mmCIF file of C-alpha atoms and ligand atoms in Angstrom:
data_model
loop_
_atom_site.group_PDB
_atom_site.id
_atom_site.type_symbol
_atom_site.label_atom_id
_atom_site.label_comp_id
_atom_site.label_asym_id
_atom_site.label_seq_id
_atom_site.Cartn_x
_atom_site.Cartn_y
_atom_site.Cartn_z
ATOM 1 C CA MET A 719 0.000 0.000 0.000
ATOM 2 C CA ALA A 720 1.391 3.400 -0.984
ATOM 3 C CA ARG A 721 1.057 6.423 1.243
ATOM 4 C CA VAL A 722 0.134 9.507 -0.736
ATOM 5 C CA ILE A 723 0.258 13.043 0.620
ATOM 6 C CA ILE A 724 -2.247 15.264 -1.164
ATOM 7 C CA ILE A 725 -2.041 18.994 -0.553
ATOM 8 C CA GLY A 726 -5.186 20.906 -1.427
ATOM 9 C CA ASP A 727 -8.819 20.030 -0.795
ATOM 10 C CA GLY A 728 -10.513 21.506 -3.850
ATOM 11 C CA PRO A 729 -11.857 19.274 -6.653
ATOM 12 C CA GLY A 730 -8.334 18.258 -7.734
ATOM 13 C CA GLY A 731 -7.118 17.065 -4.354
ATOM 14 C CA LEU A 732 -10.380 15.431 -3.298
ATOM 15 C CA SER A 733 -10.680 13.571 -6.589
ATOM 16 C CA ALA A 734 -7.142 12.226 -6.216
ATOM 17 C CA GLY A 735 -7.951 11.182 -2.649
ATOM 18 C CA LEU A 736 -11.150 9.438 -3.730
ATOM 19 C CA PHE A 737 -9.495 7.366 -6.461
ATOM 20 C CA LEU A 738 -6.449 6.462 -4.379
ATOM 21 C CA ALA A 739 -8.524 5.412 -1.384
ATOM 22 C CA ARG A 740 -10.812 3.334 -3.603
ATOM 23 C CA GLY A 741 -7.676 1.750 -5.038
ATOM 24 C CA GLY A 742 -6.618 0.613 -1.574
ATOM 25 C CA HIS A 743 -3.938 3.185 -0.911
ATOM 26 C CA GLN A 744 -3.525 5.521 2.027
ATOM 27 C CA ALA A 745 -4.578 8.961 0.859
ATOM 28 C CA GLU A 746 -4.123 11.879 3.223
ATOM 29 C CA VAL A 747 -5.651 15.151 1.980
ATOM 30 C CA PHE A 748 -4.478 18.364 3.636
ATOM 31 C CA GLY A 749 -6.516 21.558 3.432
ATOM 32 C CA GLN A 750 -8.783 23.868 5.349
ATOM 33 C CA ASP A 751 -11.743 24.061 2.995
ATOM 34 C CA LYS A 752 -10.632 27.429 1.623
ATOM 35 C CA THR A 753 -11.130 26.469 -2.007
ATOM 36 C CA ALA A 754 -12.223 28.918 -4.706
ATOM 37 C CA MET A 755 -15.237 26.635 -5.102
ATOM 38 C CA HIS A 756 -16.959 28.565 -2.335
ATOM 39 C CA TYR A 757 -17.209 31.516 -4.774
ATOM 40 C CA ALA A 758 -18.586 29.383 -7.590
ATOM 41 C CA PHE A 759 -22.007 28.274 -8.723
ATOM 42 C CA LEU A 760 -21.702 25.331 -11.080
ATOM 43 C CA ASN A 761 -23.844 25.117 -14.190
ATOM 44 C CA ASN A 762 -21.188 23.319 -16.203
ATOM 45 C CA TYR A 763 -20.148 20.219 -14.279
ATOM 46 C CA LEU A 764 -21.363 17.522 -16.657
ATOM 47 C CA GLY A 765 -23.909 15.173 -15.106
ATOM 48 C CA VAL A 766 -24.397 17.310 -12.002
ATOM 49 C CA PRO A 767 -27.466 19.590 -11.952
ATOM 50 C CA ALA A 768 -26.832 23.245 -11.050
ATOM 51 C CA VAL A 769 -25.234 23.366 -7.623
ATOM 52 C CA SER A 770 -23.400 25.878 -5.468
ATOM 53 C CA GLY A 771 -19.680 25.278 -5.131
ATOM 54 C CA THR A 772 -20.139 24.957 -1.382
ATOM 55 C CA ASP A 773 -22.723 22.186 -1.740
ATOM 56 C CA PHE A 774 -20.511 20.468 -4.316
ATOM 57 C CA GLN A 775 -17.569 20.575 -1.913
ATOM 58 C CA ARG A 776 -19.665 19.195 0.939
ATOM 59 C CA ALA A 777 -20.682 16.207 -1.190
ATOM 60 C CA ALA A 778 -17.151 15.725 -2.546
ATOM 61 C CA ARG A 779 -15.593 15.763 0.915
ATOM 62 C CA ARG A 780 -18.136 13.219 2.163
ATOM 63 C CA GLN A 781 -17.521 10.968 -0.863
ATOM 64 C CA ALA A 782 -13.736 11.017 -0.387
ATOM 65 C CA LEU A 783 -14.100 10.341 3.333
ATOM 66 C CA GLU A 784 -16.523 7.467 2.812
ATOM 67 C CA ALA A 785 -14.096 5.913 0.327
ATOM 68 C CA GLY A 786 -11.439 5.876 3.034
ATOM 69 C CA ALA A 787 -9.400 9.010 2.404
ATOM 70 C CA THR A 788 -8.271 11.002 5.430
ATOM 71 C CA LEU A 789 -9.055 14.737 5.379
ATOM 72 C CA ARG A 790 -6.773 16.786 7.598
ATOM 73 C CA ASP A 791 -7.826 20.321 8.464
ATOM 74 C CA VAL A 792 -4.345 21.789 8.522
ATOM 75 C CA ALA A 793 -2.065 23.826 6.263
ATOM 76 C CA VAL A 794 1.236 22.469 5.003
ATOM 77 C CA THR A 795 4.175 24.846 5.262
ATOM 78 C CA ARG A 796 6.949 22.902 3.569
ATOM 79 C CA VAL A 797 7.505 19.893 1.334
ATOM 80 C CA GLY A 798 10.681 18.071 0.491
ATOM 81 C CA ALA A 799 12.418 14.736 0.316
ATOM 82 C CA GLY A 800 11.599 12.226 3.067
ATOM 83 C CA ALA A 801 12.541 8.757 4.243
ATOM 84 C CA ASP A 802 9.974 7.059 1.953
ATOM 85 C CA GLY A 803 10.235 9.571 -0.856
ATOM 86 C CA VAL A 804 8.441 12.760 0.169
ATOM 87 C CA GLU A 805 7.691 14.640 3.344
ATOM 88 C CA ALA A 806 5.337 17.470 4.338
ATOM 89 C CA THR A 807 5.769 19.758 7.315
ATOM 90 C CA LEU A 808 2.498 20.916 8.842
ATOM 91 C CA GLU A 809 1.718 24.245 10.508
ATOM 92 C CA SER A 810 1.942 22.454 13.838
ATOM 93 C CA GLY A 811 5.528 21.439 13.087
ATOM 94 C CA GLU A 812 4.462 17.796 12.765
ATOM 95 C CA THR A 813 5.663 15.967 9.660
ATOM 96 C CA ALA A 814 3.893 13.517 7.355
ATOM 97 C CA THR A 815 5.816 11.188 5.093
ATOM 98 C CA GLY A 816 4.691 9.440 1.950
ATOM 99 C CA HIS A 817 5.764 7.648 -1.183
ATOM 100 C CA TYR A 818 4.149 10.212 -3.489
ATOM 101 C CA LEU A 819 3.074 13.827 -3.272
ATOM 102 C CA ILE A 820 0.134 15.308 -5.166
ATOM 103 C CA LEU A 821 0.033 19.092 -5.109
ATOM 104 C CA SER A 822 -3.367 20.640 -5.833
ATOM 105 C CA GLU A 823 -2.744 24.060 -4.325
ATOM 106 C CA GLY A 824 -4.962 26.093 -6.624
ATOM 107 C CA LYS A 825 -3.910 29.440 -8.025
ATOM 108 C CA ASN A 826 -0.843 29.970 -5.810
ATOM 109 C CA PRO A 827 1.371 26.891 -6.128
ATOM 110 C CA VAL A 828 3.795 28.053 -3.460
ATOM 111 C CA LEU A 829 4.936 24.586 -2.433
ATOM 112 C CA ALA A 830 5.386 23.468 -6.041
ATOM 113 C CA ARG A 831 7.583 26.514 -6.649
ATOM 114 C CA SER A 832 9.563 25.827 -3.481
ATOM 115 C CA LEU A 833 10.555 22.463 -4.976
ATOM 116 C CA GLY A 834 11.943 24.211 -8.035
ATOM 117 C CA LEU A 835 9.705 22.233 -10.384
ATOM 118 C CA ALA A 836 9.964 23.051 -14.066
ATOM 119 C CA GLU A 837 7.530 25.687 -15.274
ATOM 120 C CA THR A 838 6.035 26.559 -18.642
ATOM 121 C CA ALA A 839 6.845 29.796 -20.480
ATOM 122 C CA THR A 840 3.681 31.305 -18.954
ATOM 123 C CA GLY A 841 4.639 30.393 -15.382
ATOM 124 C CA ALA A 842 2.385 27.376 -14.815
ATOM 125 C CA VAL A 843 3.891 24.269 -13.235
ATOM 126 C CA GLN A 844 4.882 21.973 -16.078
ATOM 127 C CA VAL A 845 3.325 18.515 -16.006
ATOM 128 C CA ASP A 846 2.773 15.675 -18.441
ATOM 129 C CA ALA A 847 -0.604 14.175 -19.364
ATOM 130 C CA GLU A 848 -0.731 12.174 -16.119
ATOM 131 C CA GLY A 849 0.119 15.164 -13.922
ATOM 132 C CA ARG A 850 3.727 14.131 -13.353
ATOM 133 C CA SER A 851 6.014 17.078 -12.664
ATOM 134 C CA SER A 852 9.764 17.242 -13.213
ATOM 135 C CA HIS A 853 10.170 15.492 -9.824
ATOM 136 C CA PRO A 854 9.572 11.725 -10.198
ATOM 137 C CA ARG A 855 7.360 11.422 -7.109
ATOM 138 C CA VAL A 856 5.539 14.722 -7.302
ATOM 139 C CA TYR A 857 2.328 15.330 -9.254
ATOM 140 C CA VAL A 858 0.760 18.741 -9.763
ATOM 141 C CA VAL A 859 -2.916 18.864 -10.695
ATOM 142 C CA GLY A 860 -5.737 21.311 -11.287
ATOM 143 C CA ARG A 861 -5.504 25.066 -11.351
ATOM 144 C CA SER A 862 -1.811 25.099 -10.381
ATOM 145 C CA ALA A 863 -0.964 23.479 -13.701
ATOM 146 C CA ARG A 864 -3.420 25.515 -15.803
ATOM 147 C CA PRO A 865 -4.001 28.817 -14.020
ATOM 148 C CA THR A 866 -5.733 30.576 -16.905
ATOM 149 C CA ARG A 867 -7.927 27.616 -17.935
ATOM 150 C CA SER A 868 -9.288 26.511 -14.590
ATOM 151 C CA GLN A 869 -12.577 24.594 -14.369
ATOM 152 C CA ALA A 870 -13.775 22.370 -11.562
ATOM 153 C CA ILE A 871 -14.412 19.385 -13.806
ATOM 154 C CA ILE A 872 -10.888 19.611 -15.241
ATOM 155 C CA SER A 873 -9.292 19.767 -11.780
ATOM 156 C CA ALA A 874 -11.310 16.710 -10.724
ATOM 157 C CA GLY A 875 -10.203 14.915 -13.894
ATOM 158 C CA ASP A 876 -6.577 15.867 -13.279
ATOM 159 C CA GLY A 877 -6.754 14.464 -9.734
ATOM 160 C CA ALA A 878 -8.215 11.216 -11.045
ATOM 161 C CA LYS A 879 -5.510 10.935 -13.722
ATOM 162 C CA ALA A 880 -2.702 11.395 -11.209
ATOM 163 C CA ALA A 881 -4.297 8.821 -8.911
ATOM 164 C CA LEU A 882 -4.650 6.245 -11.713
ATOM 165 C CA ASP A 883 -1.002 6.833 -12.634
ATOM 166 C CA ILE A 884 0.057 6.041 -9.066
ATOM 167 C CA LEU A 885 -2.229 2.986 -9.002
ATOM 168 C CA ALA A 886 -0.551 1.796 -12.203
ATOM 169 C CA ARG A 887 2.968 2.452 -10.914
ATOM 170 C CA GLU A 888 2.245 0.502 -7.755
ATOM 171 C CA ALA A 889 0.502 -2.387 -9.533
ATOM 172 C CA GLY A 890 2.993 -2.558 -12.396
ATOM 173 C CA LYS A 891 0.105 -2.434 -14.862
ATOM 174 C CA ASP A 892 -2.700 -0.093 -15.849
ATOM 175 C CA LEU A 893 -5.796 -0.132 -13.652
ATOM 176 C CA GLN A 894 -9.243 1.383 -14.008
ATOM 177 C CA ASP A 895 -11.808 2.100 -11.322
ATOM 178 C CA TRP A 896 -14.985 0.748 -12.904
ATOM 179 C CA ASP A 897 -18.160 -0.328 -11.131
ATOM 180 C CA ARG A 898 -21.345 -1.972 -12.389
ATOM 181 C CA PRO A 899 -24.849 -1.183 -11.161
ATOM 182 C CA PRO A 900 -25.983 -3.298 -8.174
ATOM 183 C CA GLN A 901 -27.765 -6.471 -9.315
ATOM 184 C CA GLY A 902 -31.279 -7.496 -8.271
HETATM 185 C C1 FAD B 2113 -15.978 33.466 -8.652
HETATM 186 C C2 FAD B 2113 -15.617 32.111 -9.206
HETATM 187 C C3 FAD B 2113 -16.564 31.423 -9.927
HETATM 188 C C4 FAD B 2113 -16.247 30.187 -10.493
HETATM 189 N N1 FAD B 2113 -17.191 29.528 -11.218
HETATM 190 C C5 FAD B 2113 -16.897 28.347 -11.770
HETATM 191 C C6 FAD B 2113 -17.871 27.650 -12.534
HETATM 192 O O1 FAD B 2113 -19.014 28.102 -12.710
HETATM 193 N N2 FAD B 2113 -17.515 26.451 -13.060
HETATM 194 C C7 FAD B 2113 -16.263 25.920 -12.900
HETATM 195 O O2 FAD B 2113 -15.997 24.837 -13.409
HETATM 196 N N3 FAD B 2113 -15.335 26.559 -12.184
HETATM 197 C C8 FAD B 2113 -15.619 27.757 -11.630
HETATM 198 N N4 FAD B 2113 -14.670 28.423 -10.890
HETATM 199 C C9 FAD B 2113 -13.308 27.848 -10.845
HETATM 200 C C10 FAD B 2113 -13.199 26.723 -9.812
HETATM 201 O O3 FAD B 2113 -13.460 27.238 -8.526
HETATM 202 C C11 FAD B 2113 -11.788 26.157 -9.940
HETATM 203 O O4 FAD B 2113 -11.619 25.646 -11.259
HETATM 204 C C12 FAD B 2113 -11.523 25.032 -8.953
HETATM 205 O O5 FAD B 2113 -11.740 25.470 -7.634
HETATM 206 C C13 FAD B 2113 -10.083 24.551 -9.107
HETATM 207 O O6 FAD B 2113 -9.915 23.429 -8.290
HETATM 208 P P1 FAD B 2113 -8.459 23.022 -7.756
HETATM 209 O O7 FAD B 2113 -8.685 21.804 -6.941
HETATM 210 O O8 FAD B 2113 -7.523 22.998 -8.875
HETATM 211 O O9 FAD B 2113 -8.006 24.246 -6.824
HETATM 212 P P2 FAD B 2113 -8.749 24.946 -5.608
HETATM 213 O O10 FAD B 2113 -10.202 24.672 -5.645
HETATM 214 O O11 FAD B 2113 -8.296 26.357 -5.615
HETATM 215 O O12 FAD B 2113 -8.206 24.187 -4.332
HETATM 216 C C14 FAD B 2113 -6.939 24.406 -3.800
HETATM 217 C C15 FAD B 2113 -7.014 24.132 -2.319
HETATM 218 O O13 FAD B 2113 -5.711 23.931 -1.780
HETATM 219 C C16 FAD B 2113 -5.613 24.574 -0.538
HETATM 220 N N5 FAD B 2113 -4.213 24.800 -0.262
HETATM 221 C C17 FAD B 2113 -3.327 25.518 -0.982
HETATM 222 N N6 FAD B 2113 -2.121 25.477 -0.401
HETATM 223 C C18 FAD B 2113 -2.245 24.716 0.708
HETATM 224 C C19 FAD B 2113 -1.339 24.326 1.740
HETATM 225 N N7 FAD B 2113 -0.059 24.709 1.726
HETATM 226 N N8 FAD B 2113 -1.798 23.550 2.740
HETATM 227 C C20 FAD B 2113 -3.096 23.152 2.764
HETATM 228 N N9 FAD B 2113 -3.994 23.498 1.807
HETATM 229 C C21 FAD B 2113 -3.568 24.274 0.804
HETATM 230 C C22 FAD B 2113 -6.426 25.859 -0.766
HETATM 231 O O14 FAD B 2113 -6.777 26.481 0.452
HETATM 232 C C23 FAD B 2113 -7.620 25.283 -1.513
HETATM 233 O O15 FAD B 2113 -8.601 24.796 -0.617
HETATM 234 C C24 FAD B 2113 -14.964 29.643 -10.308
HETATM 235 C C25 FAD B 2113 -14.021 30.310 -9.524
HETATM 236 C C26 FAD B 2113 -14.348 31.543 -8.989
HETATM 237 C C27 FAD B 2113 -13.312 32.262 -8.171
#
């Protein structure tokens, strides 16, 4: 089982936490529910009828929790290398260690920048199609990687992509999280 530190509790971070927890990994999501979603009213999240960003977040947090992710109401002040790969220092001074780090910090990717990750010509954190950054164990998803093209559904998709990439790396083969309707 991999331990994954996820920083940011908007759609990107919660989606990553949901998929990783459903895949049997330990997903710890750090954030204080200060997402931009609280300013949004969603009319464009496919398959979801019009909903306030706050109600969306409430449902998303519950879904991630029920899947087994841990939500920690605390800010992270520093990230770096750790015994198992990566480490996060919390406001309290406590540290959390993990095998992978997913950064979903939103519009101010301070921690991503502190790692010196490669950036695009326009100043976004540079990632590949799976959300992998220039650091082999660090993913950057959502608004941090596309600051001028930010949509909730894209951040959620980015989080899911990064999670599936970690599931595949751990399993040594591609995996998908597919369910069928209950029978009977
Ligand atoms: C007024 C407004 C209206 C919008 N309307 C829409 C809309 O109609 N439809 C739509 O699709 N999108 C809309 N958006 C955009 C939408 O809110 C974003 O696309 C979405 O929130 C991005 O999700 P994210 O997970 O990438 O980042 P965010 O939602 O920004 O989440 C980042 C989270 O990380 C946390 N964080 C950052 N650093 C740390 C740290 N060091 N430690 C702990 N936590 C940390 C932040 O506090 C935040 O909670 C709107 C945005 C605004 C401002």
